[in-house]
Amino acid sequence: MAKAFFIDTTLCTACRACQVACKQWHDLPAEETQNLGTHQNPPDLSDKTYKLVRMNERVIDGQLRWLFFPEQCRHCIEAPCLEALGDPAAIYRDPDTGAILYTRQTAQYDADAIIESCPYNIPRKGADGSVYKCDMCNDRVHNGLLPACVQACPTGAMNFGERDAMLEMANQRLAVVKAKYPQAMLLDPEYVSVIYLAAFPPENYHEFAIASRTPVGVTRHMALRKMVRPFAAALSRLG
Amino acid sequence: MDVSRRKFIQISGATAAGVAVSHLGFDLRPVKAHAQMLKTQYAKETTTICCYCGVGCGAIVHTSRRGDGRVINIEGDPEHVINRGALCSKGSALKQLTENTNRLTEPMYRAPGASEWRQVSWDWAIDQIARRVKETRDAAFEVKNDKGQTVNRTTAIASVGSAAMDNEECWLYQALLRAMGLVYVEHQARI
């Protein structure tokens, strides 16, 4: 049974426990950063930062809002990165949890093309040429533990469980939150395993908060691979 | 290729269906052993209390059984009544109290008026601390106050900090300070 996250941004205080817990569990090193005038730090996801709390100051209806967006891989139900690459040795889906997982084999491919295929702009290239991102703490989930980010969350903004239960929780919270924030919405709930509840239109949180904001960049090479893949697979079986 | 990202998701879904049909009945889903081993699988588990503030969150420390006893992981204790597994960003970084290449592992000394720190030996540092504490305490020790009440205290020494000590270490430390007659005893957990 596929798993899902429900992330209620209206409960997020940007304490960044999820961000640190993720680094801690994955033994990822610190990044050297500089003061850019925001508490968002490091400034972007990287091969050393799979989870990042994005922070934005927005004036909405004449009122200043400080918006927090704990960003991570959405583990898409039909993942464009997986479908476009077409090599299960590099990118595959764990049928038990629904996690989209990258291996070191991603180094055999054009990292920029993999990154471009992501509607949420999540994967990042590492120094070794392979591509890195959130792995849903698949090891923890298989052993009955919560993902590190979810376990660490002190406010209940991060939740994890069976997809049905998370969708139910998301819809219940949406109904409650709408009373205070009429524009509240769930972000792409039917397409992804990481369902965000946003109080305001998603572009206020992050350029890639939902999938439909920007044109996707699929290189000709990736598109071609995708088209010929079924035939190649069939031929290799006949041969 | 000018399609919106949302459309692309739909396209890839359709392609996935096409792939399934074209496989002539073979299931191409990756056959992988998904049994994943935790990095804490063989570690020793110990409970502790987070040292950073007054909330007192419970944490589980996983240490290596290989003999070096190094810390592999520290995370919130789901069975702890206060935090039920949660930790803040500082608590989530507890492991770095011991596993961190930026840690100082030798005592450093900055002489009065000096601008630079220099590394000194443990023997020298402990001897100096003991010597100066004793000298200051003996010179400023008050047995009775102005009203003639017995106080047995020194107001010439203060203790501030100890943020990286756990509960038990703090008890030992403050017992030592009280025994010496300090009254200005302050800790990170009260800040």
Coordinates of C-alpha atoms in Angstrom, one line a residue:
Chain A
M1 CA 0.0 0.0 0.0
A2 CA 1.5 3.3 -1.1
K3 CA 2.4 5.8 1.6
A4 CA 1.9 9.6 1.5
F5 CA 2.9 12.7 3.4
F6 CA 0.5 15.4 4.4
I7 CA 2.3 18.7 5.1
D8 CA 0.1 21.4 6.6
T9 CA 1.9 24.7 6.0
T10 CA -0.5 26.6 8.2
L11 CA 1.0 24.7 11.2
C12 CA 4.7 25.1 10.1
T13 CA 6.7 27.5 12.3
A14 CA 9.9 27.2 10.2
C15 CA 11.8 25.7 13.1
R16 CA 13.6 23.6 10.5
A17 CA 13.7 20.5 12.7
C18 CA 12.7 18.5 9.6
Q19 CA 15.6 19.9 7.6
V20 CA 18.1 19.1 10.3
A21 CA 16.6 15.7 11.1
C22 CA 16.9 14.8 7.4
K23 CA 20.6 15.8 7.4
Q24 CA 21.2 13.9 10.6
W25 CA 19.6 10.6 9.4
H26 CA 21.3 10.7 6.0
D27 CA 24.7 11.8 7.5
L28 CA 24.9 14.8 5.2
P29 CA 27.5 17.5 5.8
A30 CA 26.9 21.1 6.5
E31 CA 27.1 23.7 3.7
E32 CA 29.1 26.8 3.9
T33 CA 26.6 29.7 3.4
Q34 CA 26.5 33.4 3.7
N35 CA 23.9 35.8 5.2
L36 CA 21.5 36.6 2.4
G37 CA 19.1 38.5 4.5
T38 CA 16.7 35.6 5.1
H39 CA 16.5 32.8 7.6
Q40 CA 16.1 30.4 4.6
N41 CA 19.4 28.6 4.8
P42 CA 21.0 27.0 2.8
P43 CA 19.5 29.0 -0.1
D44 CA 18.5 26.0 -2.2
L45 CA 18.3 22.2 -2.2
S46 CA 21.5 20.4 -3.1
D47 CA 23.2 17.0 -3.0
K48 CA 23.8 17.7 0.7
T49 CA 20.3 19.1 1.5
Y50 CA 17.3 17.0 0.5
K51 CA 14.8 18.9 2.6
L52 CA 14.6 22.7 2.8
V53 CA 12.2 25.1 4.5
R54 CA 11.6 27.9 2.1
M55 CA 10.6 31.2 3.6
N56 CA 8.9 34.1 1.8
E57 CA 7.6 37.4 3.0
R58 CA 4.5 38.4 1.0
V59 CA 1.9 41.2 1.3
I60 CA -1.4 39.6 0.7
D61 CA -4.6 41.7 0.9
G62 CA -2.6 44.5 2.6
Q63 CA -1.2 42.2 5.3
L64 CA 2.3 41.0 5.7
R65 CA 2.5 37.2 5.7
W66 CA 5.6 35.2 6.4
L67 CA 5.1 31.9 4.4
F68 CA 6.9 28.7 5.1
F69 CA 7.2 25.8 2.7
P70 CA 9.0 22.7 3.9
E71 CA 10.1 21.5 0.4
Q72 CA 11.1 18.0 -0.6
C73 CA 10.6 15.4 -3.4
R74 CA 6.9 14.8 -4.0
H75 CA 7.4 11.1 -4.9
C76 CA 5.0 11.6 -7.9
I77 CA 2.5 8.8 -8.5
E78 CA 3.5 8.8 -12.2
A79 CA 7.0 10.3 -11.8
P80 CA 8.2 12.2 -14.9
C81 CA 11.8 11.7 -13.9
L82 CA 11.4 7.9 -13.8
E83 CA 9.3 7.7 -16.9
A84 CA 11.5 10.0 -18.9
L85 CA 14.8 8.2 -18.0
G86 CA 13.4 4.7 -18.3
D87 CA 16.3 2.9 -16.5
P88 CA 15.2 1.1 -13.4
A89 CA 18.8 0.7 -12.4
A90 CA 19.0 4.5 -12.0
I91 CA 15.5 5.6 -11.0
Y92 CA 12.9 3.2 -9.7
R93 CA 9.8 3.1 -7.7
D94 CA 9.5 1.0 -4.5
P95 CA 6.2 -0.8 -5.1
D96 CA 5.6 -1.2 -1.3
T97 CA 6.0 2.5 -0.3
G98 CA 5.6 4.4 -3.5
A99 CA 9.0 6.0 -2.9
I100 CA 10.8 7.2 -6.1
L101 CA 14.5 6.3 -5.5
Y102 CA 17.6 7.4 -7.3
T103 CA 20.7 5.2 -7.4
R104 CA 24.4 6.0 -8.2
Q105 CA 23.6 4.8 -11.7
T106 CA 22.1 8.2 -12.3
A107 CA 25.7 9.2 -12.9
Q108 CA 25.5 7.4 -16.3
Y109 CA 23.0 10.0 -17.5
D110 CA 22.8 13.7 -18.2
A111 CA 22.0 15.1 -14.7
D112 CA 20.6 18.3 -16.2
A113 CA 18.1 16.3 -18.2
I114 CA 16.9 14.5 -15.1
I115 CA 16.6 17.7 -13.2
E116 CA 14.7 19.4 -16.1
S117 CA 12.2 16.5 -16.2
C118 CA 11.1 17.2 -12.6
P119 CA 8.0 19.4 -12.5
Y120 CA 8.9 20.5 -9.0
N121 CA 12.6 21.2 -9.6
I122 CA 13.8 18.9 -6.8
P123 CA 16.8 16.7 -7.9
R124 CA 20.4 18.1 -7.6
K125 CA 23.6 17.0 -9.2
G126 CA 26.4 15.8 -6.8
A127 CA 30.1 16.1 -7.2
D128 CA 30.3 12.5 -8.3
G129 CA 27.9 13.1 -11.2
S130 CA 25.0 11.2 -9.8
V131 CA 21.7 12.9 -8.8
Y132 CA 20.4 13.3 -5.3
K133 CA 17.1 14.0 -3.6
C134 CA 14.8 12.9 -0.8
D135 CA 14.4 9.1 -0.5
M136 CA 11.3 9.1 1.7
C137 CA 13.6 7.6 4.4
N138 CA 12.6 4.3 2.7
D139 CA 14.9 2.3 5.1
R140 CA 13.0 3.8 8.1
V141 CA 9.6 3.2 6.5
H142 CA 10.4 -0.4 5.8
N143 CA 11.3 -0.9 9.4
G144 CA 8.1 0.7 10.8
L145 CA 9.6 4.1 11.6
L146 CA 8.4 7.5 10.4
P147 CA 10.6 9.4 8.0
A148 CA 13.1 11.5 10.0
C149 CA 11.5 14.8 9.0
V150 CA 8.0 13.7 10.1
Q151 CA 9.1 12.2 13.4
A152 CA 11.0 15.4 14.3
C153 CA 8.2 17.9 13.5
P154 CA 7.0 19.4 16.8
T155 CA 3.9 21.1 15.5
G156 CA 2.2 18.4 13.6
A157 CA 2.7 20.1 10.2
M158 CA 4.4 17.0 8.8
N159 CA 2.4 13.8 8.7
F160 CA 3.0 10.4 7.1
G161 CA 1.0 7.3 6.6
E162 CA -1.2 5.3 4.2
R163 CA -2.3 7.4 1.3
D164 CA -6.0 7.1 2.0
A165 CA -5.5 8.2 5.6
M166 CA -3.4 11.2 4.5
L167 CA -5.9 12.3 1.9
E168 CA -8.6 12.1 4.5
M169 CA -6.6 14.1 7.0
A170 CA -5.7 16.6 4.2
N171 CA -9.4 17.2 3.3
Q172 CA -10.4 17.5 6.9
R173 CA -7.7 20.1 7.6
L174 CA -8.6 21.9 4.4
A175 CA -12.2 22.3 5.6
V176 CA -11.1 23.7 8.9
V177 CA -8.4 26.0 7.5
K178 CA -10.8 27.4 4.8
A179 CA -12.8 29.1 7.5
K180 CA -9.8 31.3 8.3
Y181 CA -8.1 31.3 4.9
P182 CA -10.8 31.1 2.1
Q183 CA -8.1 30.7 -0.6
A184 CA -6.6 27.6 1.1
M185 CA -6.0 24.6 -1.2
L186 CA -4.3 21.2 -1.5
L187 CA -1.4 21.3 -4.0
D188 CA -1.7 18.6 -6.7
P189 CA -3.1 16.0 -4.3
E190 CA -4.1 13.6 -7.1
Y191 CA -0.6 13.5 -8.7
V192 CA 1.8 13.3 -5.8
S193 CA 2.6 11.4 -2.6
V194 CA 3.5 14.6 -0.7
I195 CA 0.4 16.6 -0.3
Y196 CA 0.7 20.2 0.8
L197 CA -2.0 22.4 2.3
A198 CA -1.4 26.0 1.5
A199 CA -3.3 28.9 3.0
F200 CA -2.7 31.2 0.0
P201 CA -2.2 30.8 -3.8
P202 CA 0.8 28.5 -4.2
E203 CA 3.0 30.9 -6.2
N204 CA 3.4 32.9 -3.0
Y205 CA 5.3 30.0 -1.4
H206 CA 7.6 28.9 -4.2
E207 CA 7.9 29.1 -8.0
F208 CA 7.6 25.3 -8.2
A209 CA 5.1 24.7 -5.4
I210 CA 2.6 23.2 -7.9
A211 CA 3.4 21.5 -11.2
S212 CA 1.5 23.7 -13.6
R213 CA 3.4 27.0 -13.1
T214 CA 6.1 26.7 -15.6
P215 CA 6.8 24.9 -18.9
V216 CA 8.6 21.7 -18.4
G217 CA 12.0 21.3 -20.0
V218 CA 12.3 17.9 -21.7
T219 CA 15.4 17.7 -23.9
R220 CA 15.1 16.1 -27.3
H221 CA 17.3 13.4 -26.2
M222 CA 15.1 12.5 -23.2
A223 CA 11.9 12.7 -25.4
L224 CA 13.5 10.4 -28.0
R225 CA 14.6 7.9 -25.4
K226 CA 11.1 7.8 -24.0
M227 CA 9.6 7.2 -27.5
V228 CA 11.9 4.3 -28.5
R229 CA 12.1 2.7 -25.1
P230 CA 9.1 0.3 -25.5
F231 CA 10.5 -1.0 -28.8
A232 CA 14.0 -1.4 -27.4
A233 CA 12.7 -3.3 -24.5
A234 CA 10.6 -5.6 -26.6
L235 CA 13.5 -6.2 -29.1
S236 CA 15.9 -7.0 -26.3
R237 CA 13.5 -9.6 -25.0
L238 CA 13.2 -11.2 -28.4
G239 CA 16.9 -11.1 -29.0
Chain B
M1 CA 8.8 21.0 -25.9
D2 CA 6.2 23.4 -24.8
V3 CA 3.8 21.6 -22.5
S4 CA 2.9 22.7 -19.0
R5 CA 4.3 20.6 -16.2
R6 CA 0.9 19.4 -15.2
K7 CA 0.3 18.2 -18.8
F8 CA 3.6 16.4 -18.7
I9 CA 2.5 14.4 -15.7
Q10 CA -0.5 13.3 -17.7
I11 CA 1.6 12.4 -20.8
S12 CA 4.0 10.4 -18.7
G13 CA 1.0 8.5 -17.2
A14 CA -0.2 7.6 -20.7
T15 CA 3.3 6.5 -21.7
A16 CA 3.5 4.3 -18.7
A17 CA 0.3 2.6 -19.8
G18 CA 1.7 2.1 -23.3
V19 CA 4.9 0.6 -21.9
A20 CA 2.9 -1.9 -19.9
V21 CA 1.0 -3.1 -23.0
S22 CA 4.2 -3.3 -25.1
H23 CA 5.9 -5.6 -22.8
L24 CA 4.3 -8.8 -24.2
G25 CA 3.2 -9.9 -20.8
F26 CA 6.5 -9.4 -19.0
D27 CA 6.5 -7.4 -15.9
L28 CA 9.4 -4.9 -16.1
R29 CA 9.0 -3.5 -12.7
P30 CA 12.4 -3.6 -11.1
V31 CA 12.8 -6.8 -9.1
K32 CA 14.8 -5.6 -6.1
A33 CA 15.3 -6.7 -2.6
H34 CA 13.5 -4.0 -0.8
A35 CA 14.4 -5.2 2.7
Q36 CA 16.4 -2.2 3.8
M37 CA 18.6 -2.3 6.8
L38 CA 18.7 0.7 9.2
K39 CA 22.0 2.2 10.1
T40 CA 20.9 1.7 13.7
Q41 CA 20.2 -2.0 13.2
Y42 CA 23.0 -3.3 15.5
A43 CA 23.5 -0.2 17.6
K44 CA 23.1 0.1 21.4
E45 CA 20.1 2.2 22.4
T46 CA 20.3 4.6 25.4
T47 CA 17.7 7.2 26.4
T48 CA 18.7 10.8 27.3
I49 CA 17.3 14.2 27.9
C50 CA 18.1 17.0 25.4
C51 CA 20.5 19.4 27.0
Y52 CA 19.5 22.6 25.1
C53 CA 16.5 24.1 26.8
G54 CA 14.1 23.8 29.7
V55 CA 11.5 21.7 27.8
G56 CA 13.3 18.5 28.5
C57 CA 12.6 16.5 25.4
G58 CA 13.5 12.8 25.5
A59 CA 15.9 11.4 22.9
I60 CA 17.3 8.0 21.9
V61 CA 21.1 7.7 21.4
H62 CA 22.3 5.0 19.1
T63 CA 25.9 4.1 19.7
S64 CA 28.2 1.7 17.9
R65 CA 28.9 -1.7 19.5
R66 CA 32.1 -2.1 17.6
G67 CA 34.1 -1.0 20.6
D68 CA 34.7 2.7 19.7
G69 CA 31.2 3.5 21.1
R70 CA 30.8 6.4 18.7
V71 CA 27.3 8.0 18.2
I72 CA 25.6 6.8 15.0
N73 CA 22.3 8.6 15.5
I74 CA 20.3 10.6 18.0
E75 CA 16.6 11.2 17.4
G76 CA 13.5 12.0 19.4
D77 CA 12.1 9.3 21.7
P78 CA 8.6 8.4 20.5
E79 CA 7.7 7.0 23.9
H80 CA 8.8 10.2 25.8
V81 CA 5.8 11.9 27.4
I82 CA 7.0 15.4 26.7
N83 CA 7.9 15.4 23.1
R84 CA 6.6 12.1 21.8
G85 CA 9.4 11.7 19.2
A86 CA 9.5 15.3 18.1
L87 CA 12.6 17.6 18.4
C88 CA 13.4 21.1 17.3
S89 CA 16.2 21.9 14.9
K90 CA 18.8 22.1 17.8
G91 CA 17.6 18.9 19.3
S92 CA 17.7 17.2 15.9
A93 CA 21.4 18.2 15.7
L94 CA 22.3 16.6 19.1
K95 CA 24.7 14.1 17.4
Q96 CA 27.0 16.9 16.6
L97 CA 27.9 17.4 20.3
T98 CA 30.2 14.5 19.8
E99 CA 30.4 13.6 16.1
N100 CA 31.6 16.8 14.5
T101 CA 35.0 17.6 13.0
N102 CA 34.7 21.2 14.1
R103 CA 34.7 20.2 17.8
L104 CA 37.5 21.4 20.0
T105 CA 39.2 18.3 21.5
E106 CA 42.0 20.1 23.4
P107 CA 41.7 22.9 25.9
M108 CA 42.4 26.4 24.6
Y109 CA 43.8 29.2 26.6
R110 CA 43.6 33.0 26.1
A111 CA 45.8 34.9 28.5
P112 CA 44.6 38.2 30.0
G113 CA 45.1 40.9 27.4
A114 CA 46.0 38.4 24.6
S115 CA 44.1 38.4 21.4
E116 CA 45.0 34.8 20.3
W117 CA 43.9 31.5 21.7
R118 CA 46.6 28.8 22.2
Q119 CA 46.3 25.1 22.8
V120 CA 47.4 23.9 26.2
S121 CA 47.6 20.5 27.9
W122 CA 44.8 19.1 30.0
D123 CA 47.1 18.9 33.0
W124 CA 48.1 22.5 32.7
A125 CA 44.5 23.7 32.2
I126 CA 43.0 21.7 35.1
D127 CA 45.8 22.7 37.4
Q128 CA 45.3 26.4 36.5
I129 CA 41.5 26.2 36.9
A130 CA 41.9 24.6 40.3
R131 CA 44.5 27.0 41.4
R132 CA 42.6 30.1 40.4
V133 CA 39.2 28.9 41.7
K134 CA 40.9 28.2 45.1
E135 CA 42.7 31.5 45.2
T136 CA 39.6 33.5 44.3
R137 CA 37.3 31.6 46.6
D138 CA 39.6 31.8 49.6
A139 CA 40.1 35.6 49.1
A140 CA 36.4 36.3 48.7
F141 CA 34.7 33.7 50.9
E142 CA 32.0 35.1 53.3
V143 CA 31.1 33.0 56.3
K144 CA 28.5 35.6 57.6
N145 CA 26.7 38.4 55.9
D146 CA 26.2 42.0 57.2
K147 CA 23.3 40.9 59.5
G148 CA 25.5 38.2 61.0
Q149 CA 23.7 35.3 59.3
T150 CA 25.7 32.3 58.2
V151 CA 25.9 32.3 54.4
N152 CA 29.2 30.4 53.5
R153 CA 29.3 31.9 50.0
T154 CA 31.5 33.5 47.5
T155 CA 30.2 36.1 45.1
A156 CA 33.5 36.5 43.3
I157 CA 32.9 33.5 41.0
A158 CA 30.0 32.9 38.6
S159 CA 29.2 30.0 36.4
V160 CA 27.4 30.6 33.1
G161 CA 26.8 28.2 30.3
S162 CA 27.2 24.4 30.3
A163 CA 24.8 24.1 27.4
A164 CA 26.1 20.8 26.1
M165 CA 25.8 19.0 29.4
D166 CA 23.0 16.5 30.0
N167 CA 20.8 16.3 33.0
E168 CA 23.1 14.1 35.2
E169 CA 26.2 16.1 34.3
C170 CA 24.4 19.3 35.3
W171 CA 23.5 17.8 38.7
L172 CA 27.1 16.9 39.4
Y173 CA 28.4 20.2 38.2
Q174 CA 26.0 22.3 40.2
A175 CA 26.6 20.2 43.3
L176 CA 30.3 21.0 42.9
L177 CA 29.6 24.7 42.5
R178 CA 27.3 24.8 45.6
A179 CA 29.9 23.0 47.6
M180 CA 32.4 25.7 46.8
G181 CA 29.8 28.4 47.8
L182 CA 28.9 29.8 44.5
V183 CA 25.5 31.5 44.3
Y184 CA 25.7 32.9 40.8
V185 CA 24.9 29.6 39.0
E186 CA 23.2 29.9 35.6
H187 CA 22.5 27.5 32.8
Q188 CA 21.5 27.5 29.2
A189 CA 18.2 25.8 30.0
R190 CA 17.0 28.9 31.9
I191 CA 17.7 31.3 29.1

